[in-house]
């Protein structure tokens, strides 16, 4: 296959791989979603990301999936990487990792703080081998404090930090599905690692980067996480505008409307046939509309029953920000997604051909990193080691030591 073939799978170090992080080598020792997807975002920007997994693999491979051969979540979270299998409890494999560290720019893990020293991969140990290394530790709760050694997961942090109490009816907490804390932590990881690489360009030295799910969950709520002096504890900290901006039923399907600015509010009232509401001074600000939501929302919903959600999308056009509630399957062929070149056809040695996300971020008109399918367990171990300078004799010794399977 040629590099332009949509199913091409370039080898490690292929010169066709480009992007702002081209030439940066990342060792991804993390599992589940937040750490791995943070590394995927680095791969999207051109970094060579080597996913290092234990013999049992990333646990995300084993999550429920209608795909028999591989976990759907693993495929989506780990695109763009090379796969290496190493049992870090094996001294020979540990030495392989240390040698890879000497060649790497970044290492990412999501172990609890007690684990890296036990595995011999703590910051001080690895910094001694590579002073230019950017060492990123993703934890549940940070690397200090009474919860630092606790396992942290997306929905645990959602529940702890108040996200769930803002969902559903008052007093009835609900989980936000979709691993939103994990994915925001991934974005914080990618941004922080990129900043640390920029700092290294100025100082010549590597650094420690700490990202936590706790920090992610609170950062997501920055607009709520404000407590003014002399303000009581129990105040309404959410931003919702009285139910006017939100999901509404139509003749068929639901549609989300956003009409907080004056011109969007006026357009909404005009197009649904309620121009008197736009002219009413009682409704001329977001705050006032929230105060009178019990008057506005029933009239708005009655008007929306005149058409289906898809028809309203056509009627509103660009004048009212809106979206019919669609299943994610519709996004594979949505014209806007296609125009942004966000869907790529991947070829996987076990799953075969599948379509998935590619290039969520654009960088000018220059060359970009070629999309690459998520790896099978240990798929590129020998390839990565050969590219790293291991000789045939050394590989033979690693096979004998059980490192290469």
mmCIF file of N, CA and C in Angstrom, residues 64-141:
data_model
loop_
_atom_site.group_PDB
_atom_site.id
_atom_site.type_symbol
_atom_site.label_atom_id
_atom_site.label_comp_id
_atom_site.label_asym_id
_atom_site.label_seq_id
_atom_site.Cartn_x
_atom_site.Cartn_y
_atom_site.Cartn_z
ATOM 1 N N UNK A 64 -16.610 -4.729 27.653
ATOM 2 C CA UNK A 64 -17.669 -5.264 26.786
ATOM 3 C C UNK A 64 -17.671 -4.610 25.410
ATOM 4 N N UNK A 65 -17.807 -5.438 24.386
ATOM 5 C CA UNK A 65 -17.781 -4.935 23.013
ATOM 6 C C UNK A 65 -18.476 -5.940 22.109
ATOM 7 N N UNK A 66 -19.218 -5.450 21.139
ATOM 8 C CA UNK A 66 -19.812 -6.354 20.155
ATOM 9 C C UNK A 66 -18.794 -6.798 19.118
ATOM 10 N N UNK A 67 -17.585 -6.240 19.153
ATOM 11 C CA UNK A 67 -16.499 -6.731 18.311
ATOM 12 C C UNK A 67 -15.871 -7.932 19.015
ATOM 13 N N UNK A 68 -15.803 -9.053 18.334
ATOM 14 C CA UNK A 68 -15.305 -10.271 18.970
ATOM 15 C C UNK A 68 -13.798 -10.249 19.179
ATOM 16 N N UNK A 69 -13.079 -9.614 18.264
ATOM 17 C CA UNK A 69 -11.626 -9.741 18.270
ATOM 18 C C UNK A 69 -10.912 -8.691 19.111
ATOM 19 N N UNK A 70 -11.552 -7.565 19.383
ATOM 20 C CA UNK A 70 -10.882 -6.473 20.083
ATOM 21 C C UNK A 70 -11.930 -5.571 20.722
ATOM 22 N N UNK A 71 -11.554 -4.877 21.803
ATOM 23 C CA UNK A 71 -12.466 -3.952 22.439
ATOM 24 C C UNK A 71 -12.643 -2.691 21.596
ATOM 25 N N UNK A 72 -13.904 -2.310 21.353
ATOM 26 C CA UNK A 72 -14.177 -1.106 20.571
ATOM 27 C C UNK A 72 -13.536 0.125 21.235
ATOM 28 N N UNK A 73 -13.654 0.188 22.566
ATOM 29 C CA UNK A 73 -13.091 1.331 23.279
ATOM 30 C C UNK A 73 -11.579 1.400 23.104
ATOM 31 N N UNK A 74 -10.915 0.244 23.131
ATOM 32 C CA UNK A 74 -9.458 0.247 22.959
ATOM 33 C C UNK A 74 -9.078 0.790 21.591
ATOM 34 N N UNK A 75 -9.796 0.373 20.557
ATOM 35 C CA UNK A 75 -9.497 0.863 19.209
ATOM 36 C C UNK A 75 -9.619 2.380 19.134
ATOM 37 N N UNK A 76 -10.691 2.913 19.737
ATOM 38 C CA UNK A 76 -10.928 4.344 19.641
ATOM 39 C C UNK A 76 -9.973 5.174 20.464
ATOM 40 N N UNK A 77 -9.526 4.631 21.589
ATOM 41 C CA UNK A 77 -8.693 5.404 22.513
ATOM 42 C C UNK A 77 -7.215 5.341 22.133
ATOM 43 N N UNK A 78 -6.804 4.322 21.394
ATOM 44 C CA UNK A 78 -5.373 4.094 21.180
ATOM 45 C C UNK A 78 -4.931 4.169 19.727
ATOM 46 N N UNK A 79 -5.649 4.939 18.909
ATOM 47 C CA UNK A 79 -5.224 5.076 17.519
ATOM 48 C C UNK A 79 -3.847 5.736 17.459
ATOM 49 N N UNK A 80 -3.155 5.462 16.365
ATOM 50 C CA UNK A 80 -1.919 6.188 16.090
ATOM 51 C C UNK A 80 -0.690 5.709 16.820
ATOM 52 N N UNK A 81 -0.753 4.518 17.460
ATOM 53 C CA UNK A 81 0.361 4.082 18.301
ATOM 54 C C UNK A 81 1.018 2.813 17.770
ATOM 55 N N UNK A 82 2.239 2.588 18.233
ATOM 56 C CA UNK A 82 2.938 1.326 18.050
ATOM 57 C C UNK A 82 2.792 0.529 19.338
ATOM 58 N N UNK A 83 2.641 -0.780 19.235
ATOM 59 C CA UNK A 83 2.397 -1.606 20.407
ATOM 60 C C UNK A 83 3.595 -2.443 20.807
ATOM 61 N N UNK A 84 3.991 -2.325 22.080
ATOM 62 C CA UNK A 84 5.099 -3.100 22.635
ATOM 63 C C UNK A 84 4.606 -3.807 23.894
ATOM 64 N N UNK A 85 4.982 -5.065 24.059
ATOM 65 C CA UNK A 85 4.609 -5.824 25.248
ATOM 66 C C UNK A 85 5.844 -6.057 26.105
ATOM 67 N N UNK A 86 5.781 -5.626 27.370
ATOM 68 C CA UNK A 86 6.893 -5.826 28.297
ATOM 69 C C UNK A 86 6.347 -6.129 29.685
ATOM 70 N N UNK A 87 6.883 -7.144 30.316
ATOM 71 C CA UNK A 87 6.554 -7.440 31.712
ATOM 72 C C UNK A 87 7.613 -6.776 32.581
ATOM 73 N N UNK A 88 7.254 -5.634 33.161
ATOM 74 C CA UNK A 88 8.255 -4.851 33.884
ATOM 75 C C UNK A 88 8.727 -5.532 35.168
ATOM 76 N N UNK A 89 8.063 -6.622 35.559
ATOM 77 C CA UNK A 89 8.548 -7.391 36.707
ATOM 78 C C UNK A 89 9.694 -8.314 36.319
ATOM 79 N N UNK A 90 9.897 -8.485 35.019
ATOM 80 C CA UNK A 90 11.005 -9.275 34.493
ATOM 81 C C UNK A 90 12.220 -8.353 34.374
ATOM 82 N N UNK A 91 13.328 -8.652 35.072
ATOM 83 C CA UNK A 91 14.488 -7.751 35.043
ATOM 84 C C UNK A 91 14.975 -7.444 33.628
ATOM 85 N N UNK A 92 14.938 -8.434 32.730
ATOM 86 C CA UNK A 92 15.399 -8.189 31.358
ATOM 87 C C UNK A 92 14.471 -7.211 30.654
ATOM 88 N N UNK A 93 13.168 -7.337 30.884
ATOM 89 C CA UNK A 93 12.214 -6.404 30.272
ATOM 90 C C UNK A 93 12.353 -5.017 30.875
ATOM 91 N N UNK A 94 12.620 -4.962 32.163
ATOM 92 C CA UNK A 94 12.819 -3.665 32.824
ATOM 93 C C UNK A 94 14.013 -2.946 32.217
ATOM 94 N N UNK A 95 15.053 -3.688 31.927
ATOM 95 C CA UNK A 95 16.240 -3.075 31.325
ATOM 96 C C UNK A 95 15.938 -2.587 29.908
ATOM 97 N N UNK A 96 15.086 -3.306 29.197
ATOM 98 C CA UNK A 96 14.655 -2.848 27.870
ATOM 99 C C UNK A 96 13.953 -1.505 27.993
ATOM 100 N N UNK A 97 13.061 -1.385 28.969
ATOM 101 C CA UNK A 97 12.350 -0.121 29.144
ATOM 102 C C UNK A 97 13.314 1.012 29.468
ATOM 103 N N UNK A 98 14.273 0.760 30.339
ATOM 104 C CA UNK A 98 15.229 1.815 30.681
ATOM 105 C C UNK A 98 16.016 2.271 29.456
ATOM 106 N N UNK A 99 16.324 1.344 28.602
ATOM 107 C CA UNK A 99 17.034 1.718 27.369
ATOM 108 C C UNK A 99 16.126 2.525 26.444
ATOM 109 N N UNK A 100 14.833 2.158 26.395
ATOM 110 C CA UNK A 100 13.894 2.961 25.607
ATOM 111 C C UNK A 100 13.742 4.353 26.206
ATOM 112 N N UNK A 101 13.766 4.439 27.517
ATOM 113 C CA UNK A 101 13.663 5.738 28.187
ATOM 114 C C UNK A 101 14.812 6.648 27.777
ATOM 115 N N UNK A 102 15.986 6.086 27.625
ATOM 116 C CA UNK A 102 17.152 6.889 27.227
ATOM 117 C C UNK A 102 16.956 7.521 25.855
ATOM 118 N N UNK A 103 16.108 6.909 25.032
ATOM 119 C CA UNK A 103 15.867 7.401 23.674
ATOM 120 C C UNK A 103 14.596 8.246 23.574
ATOM 121 N N UNK A 104 13.829 8.296 24.659
ATOM 122 C CA UNK A 104 12.500 8.904 24.610
ATOM 123 C C UNK A 104 12.538 10.374 25.003
ATOM 124 N N UNK A 105 11.496 11.086 24.611
ATOM 125 C CA UNK A 105 11.293 12.470 25.036
ATOM 126 C C UNK A 105 10.277 12.567 26.160
ATOM 127 N N UNK A 106 9.316 11.656 26.160
ATOM 128 C CA UNK A 106 8.201 11.715 27.104
ATOM 129 C C UNK A 106 7.877 10.314 27.589
ATOM 130 N N UNK A 107 7.547 10.202 28.871
ATOM 131 C CA UNK A 107 6.991 8.972 29.417
ATOM 132 C C UNK A 107 5.715 9.326 30.174
ATOM 133 N N UNK A 108 4.653 8.558 29.932
ATOM 134 C CA UNK A 108 3.366 8.780 30.589
ATOM 135 C C UNK A 108 2.933 7.487 31.268
ATOM 136 N N UNK A 109 2.495 7.600 32.523
ATOM 137 C CA UNK A 109 1.919 6.436 33.203
ATOM 138 C C UNK A 109 0.743 6.891 34.053
ATOM 139 N N UNK A 110 -0.091 5.939 34.451
ATOM 140 C CA UNK A 110 -1.193 6.267 35.361
ATOM 141 C C UNK A 110 -1.217 5.330 36.561
ATOM 142 N N UNK A 111 -0.026 4.980 37.043
ATOM 143 C CA UNK A 111 0.077 4.174 38.245
ATOM 144 C C UNK A 111 -0.188 5.033 39.488
ATOM 145 N N UNK A 112 -0.660 4.394 40.550
ATOM 146 C CA UNK A 112 -0.758 5.091 41.823
ATOM 147 C C UNK A 112 0.658 5.407 42.311
ATOM 148 N N UNK A 113 0.835 6.452 43.116
ATOM 149 C CA UNK A 113 2.178 6.914 43.477
ATOM 150 C C UNK A 113 3.087 5.852 44.092
ATOM 151 N N UNK A 114 2.521 4.814 44.734
ATOM 152 C CA UNK A 114 3.377 3.793 45.351
ATOM 153 C C UNK A 114 3.961 2.813 44.342
ATOM 154 N N UNK A 115 3.397 2.767 43.133
ATOM 155 C CA UNK A 115 3.789 1.719 42.184
ATOM 156 C C UNK A 115 5.099 2.018 41.450
ATOM 157 N N UNK A 116 5.320 3.224 40.895
ATOM 158 C CA UNK A 116 6.549 3.459 40.135
ATOM 159 C C UNK A 116 7.835 3.136 40.895
ATOM 160 N N UNK A 117 7.990 3.515 42.176
ATOM 161 C CA UNK A 117 9.225 3.112 42.867
ATOM 162 C C UNK A 117 9.383 1.599 42.935
ATOM 163 N N UNK A 118 8.273 0.890 43.111
ATOM 164 C CA UNK A 118 8.336 -0.569 43.207
ATOM 165 C C UNK A 118 8.763 -1.188 41.875
ATOM 166 N N UNK A 119 8.359 -0.555 40.767
ATOM 167 C CA UNK A 119 8.739 -1.056 39.443
ATOM 168 C C UNK A 119 10.064 -0.488 38.951
ATOM 169 N N UNK A 120 10.628 0.424 39.708
ATOM 170 C CA UNK A 120 11.880 1.046 39.272
ATOM 171 C C UNK A 120 11.700 2.009 38.128
ATOM 172 N N UNK A 121 10.553 2.690 38.081
ATOM 173 C CA UNK A 121 10.307 3.661 37.011
ATOM 174 C C UNK A 121 9.838 4.996 37.588
ATOM 175 N N UNK A 122 10.233 5.288 38.812
ATOM 176 C CA UNK A 122 9.891 6.573 39.416
ATOM 177 C C UNK A 122 10.669 7.689 38.733
ATOM 178 N N UNK A 123 10.256 8.911 38.984
ATOM 179 C CA UNK A 123 10.836 10.058 38.284
ATOM 180 C C UNK A 123 12.333 10.173 38.518
ATOM 181 N N UNK A 124 12.765 10.053 39.749
ATOM 182 C CA UNK A 124 14.202 10.224 40.040
ATOM 183 C C UNK A 124 15.038 9.170 39.329
ATOM 184 N N UNK A 125 14.542 7.926 39.295
ATOM 185 C CA UNK A 125 15.282 6.851 38.618
ATOM 186 C C UNK A 125 15.407 7.120 37.125
ATOM 187 N N UNK A 126 14.290 7.512 36.502
ATOM 188 C CA UNK A 126 14.324 7.710 35.055
ATOM 189 C C UNK A 126 15.015 9.007 34.671
ATOM 190 N N UNK A 127 14.928 10.024 35.512
ATOM 191 C CA UNK A 127 15.629 11.275 35.227
ATOM 192 C C UNK A 127 17.140 11.054 35.221
ATOM 193 N N UNK A 128 17.596 10.141 36.073
ATOM 194 C CA UNK A 128 19.026 9.834 36.096
ATOM 195 C C UNK A 128 19.468 9.194 34.782
ATOM 196 N N UNK A 129 18.583 8.449 34.137
ATOM 197 C CA UNK A 129 18.918 7.835 32.858
ATOM 198 C C UNK A 129 18.760 8.801 31.694
ATOM 199 N N UNK A 130 17.850 9.771 31.835
ATOM 200 C CA UNK A 130 17.587 10.715 30.742
ATOM 201 C C UNK A 130 17.152 12.059 31.338
ATOM 202 N N UNK A 131 18.081 12.977 31.569
ATOM 203 C CA UNK A 131 17.742 14.262 32.185
ATOM 204 C C UNK A 131 16.795 15.115 31.349
ATOM 205 N N UNK A 132 16.635 14.802 30.069
ATOM 206 C CA UNK A 132 15.748 15.584 29.200
ATOM 207 C C UNK A 132 14.333 15.005 29.137
ATOM 208 N N UNK A 133 14.080 13.957 29.905
ATOM 209 C CA UNK A 133 12.790 13.280 29.841
ATOM 210 C C UNK A 133 11.675 14.128 30.466
ATOM 211 N N UNK A 134 10.549 14.216 29.756
ATOM 212 C CA UNK A 134 9.317 14.765 30.318
ATOM 213 C C UNK A 134 8.564 13.588 30.920
ATOM 214 N N UNK A 135 8.403 13.592 32.234
ATOM 215 C CA UNK A 135 7.815 12.476 32.965
ATOM 216 C C UNK A 135 6.434 12.890 33.427
ATOM 217 N N UNK A 136 5.393 12.296 32.867
ATOM 218 C CA UNK A 136 4.017 12.683 33.183
ATOM 219 C C UNK A 136 3.331 11.577 33.964
ATOM 220 N N UNK A 137 2.930 11.899 35.191
ATOM 221 C CA UNK A 137 2.214 10.966 36.047
ATOM 222 C C UNK A 137 0.757 11.383 36.113
ATOM 223 N N UNK A 138 -0.125 10.535 35.617
ATOM 224 C CA UNK A 138 -1.559 10.772 35.708
ATOM 225 C C UNK A 138 -2.096 9.951 36.876
ATOM 226 N N UNK A 139 -2.706 10.615 37.847
ATOM 227 C CA UNK A 139 -3.213 9.935 39.027
ATOM 228 C C UNK A 139 -4.691 10.261 39.219
ATOM 229 N N UNK A 140 -5.301 9.555 40.163
ATOM 230 C CA UNK A 140 -6.685 9.849 40.467
ATOM 231 C C UNK A 140 -6.843 11.142 41.241
ATOM 232 N N UNK A 141 -5.967 11.322 42.245
ATOM 233 C CA UNK A 141 -6.157 12.423 43.194
ATOM 234 C C UNK A 141 -4.934 13.312 43.368
#
